[in-house]
Short mmCIF file of C-alpha atoms in Angstrom, two decimals:
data_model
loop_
_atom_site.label_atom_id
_atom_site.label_comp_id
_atom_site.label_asym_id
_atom_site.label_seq_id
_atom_site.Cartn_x
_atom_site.Cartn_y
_atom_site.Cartn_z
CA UNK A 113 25.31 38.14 9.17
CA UNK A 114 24.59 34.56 10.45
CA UNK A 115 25.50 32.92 13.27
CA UNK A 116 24.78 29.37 13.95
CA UNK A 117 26.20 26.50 17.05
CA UNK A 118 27.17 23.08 15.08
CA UNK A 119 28.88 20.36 16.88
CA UNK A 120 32.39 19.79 15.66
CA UNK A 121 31.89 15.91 14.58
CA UNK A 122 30.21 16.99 11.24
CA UNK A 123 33.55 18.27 10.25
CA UNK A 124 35.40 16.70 8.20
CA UNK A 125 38.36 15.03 9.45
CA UNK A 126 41.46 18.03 8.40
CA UNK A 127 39.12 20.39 9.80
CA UNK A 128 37.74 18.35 13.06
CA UNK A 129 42.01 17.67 14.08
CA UNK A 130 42.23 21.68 13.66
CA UNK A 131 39.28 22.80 16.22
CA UNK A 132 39.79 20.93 19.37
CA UNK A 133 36.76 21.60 20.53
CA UNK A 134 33.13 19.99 20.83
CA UNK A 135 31.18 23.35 19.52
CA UNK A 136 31.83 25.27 16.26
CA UNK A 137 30.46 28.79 15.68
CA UNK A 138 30.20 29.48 12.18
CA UNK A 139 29.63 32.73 11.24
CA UNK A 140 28.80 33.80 7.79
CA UNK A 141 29.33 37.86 6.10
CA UNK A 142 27.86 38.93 2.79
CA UNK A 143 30.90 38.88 1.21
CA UNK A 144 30.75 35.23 1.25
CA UNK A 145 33.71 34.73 4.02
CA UNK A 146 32.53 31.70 6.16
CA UNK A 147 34.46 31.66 9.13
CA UNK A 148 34.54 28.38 11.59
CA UNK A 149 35.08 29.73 15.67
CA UNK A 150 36.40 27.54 18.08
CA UNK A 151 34.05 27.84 21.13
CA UNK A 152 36.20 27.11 24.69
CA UNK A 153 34.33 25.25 27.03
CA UNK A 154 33.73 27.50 29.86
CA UNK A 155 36.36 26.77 32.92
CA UNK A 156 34.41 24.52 35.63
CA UNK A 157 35.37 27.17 39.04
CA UNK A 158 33.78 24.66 41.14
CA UNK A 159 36.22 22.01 41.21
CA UNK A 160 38.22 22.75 43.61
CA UNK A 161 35.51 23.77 46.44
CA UNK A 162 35.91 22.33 49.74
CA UNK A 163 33.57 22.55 52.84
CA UNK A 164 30.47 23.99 52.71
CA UNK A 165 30.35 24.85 48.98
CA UNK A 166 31.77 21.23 47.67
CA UNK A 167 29.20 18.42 46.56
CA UNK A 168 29.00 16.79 49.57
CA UNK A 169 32.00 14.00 48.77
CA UNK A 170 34.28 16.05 51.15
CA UNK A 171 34.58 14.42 54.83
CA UNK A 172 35.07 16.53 57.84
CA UNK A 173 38.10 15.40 58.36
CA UNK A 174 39.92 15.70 54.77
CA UNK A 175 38.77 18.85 55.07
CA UNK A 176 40.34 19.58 58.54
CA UNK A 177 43.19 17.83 56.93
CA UNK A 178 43.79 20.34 53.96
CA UNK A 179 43.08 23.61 56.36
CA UNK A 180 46.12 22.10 58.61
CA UNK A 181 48.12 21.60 55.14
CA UNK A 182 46.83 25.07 54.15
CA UNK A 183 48.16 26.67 57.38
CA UNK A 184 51.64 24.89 57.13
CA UNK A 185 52.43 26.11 53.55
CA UNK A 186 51.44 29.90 55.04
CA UNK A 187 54.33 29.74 57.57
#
């Protein structure tokens, strides 16, 4: 058994409108079955952060504005 990581682009075209996906595992038995795994793209949990984890692009006050948005939904 054989694993290998190929990008999906060297596909060809029925296959690459199939995957949806930039990665391809392909995975190989001895029987001869050659079978072609989508690979997700891992979820980014970051993009939503806000304050003192966020990149920096969040003001002090957007951020004081979506607490006081935050707090209003609550009640």
């Amino acid at each position: 058994m054989n694993d290998i990581i190929i990008k999906a682009n060297t596909l060809p075209e029925p296959l690459l409108r199939l995957m949806r996906t930039d990665r391809i595992k392909v995975h190989t038995e001895e029987e001869g079955v050659i079978s072609l795994i989508p690979i997700s793209e891992p979820i980014d949990c970051t993009k939503d952060l806000f304050g003192i984890f966020s990149d920096g692009k969040m003001s002090a006050d957007k951020y004081s504005e979506r607490k006081q948005t935050e707090k209003e939904l609550e009640i």
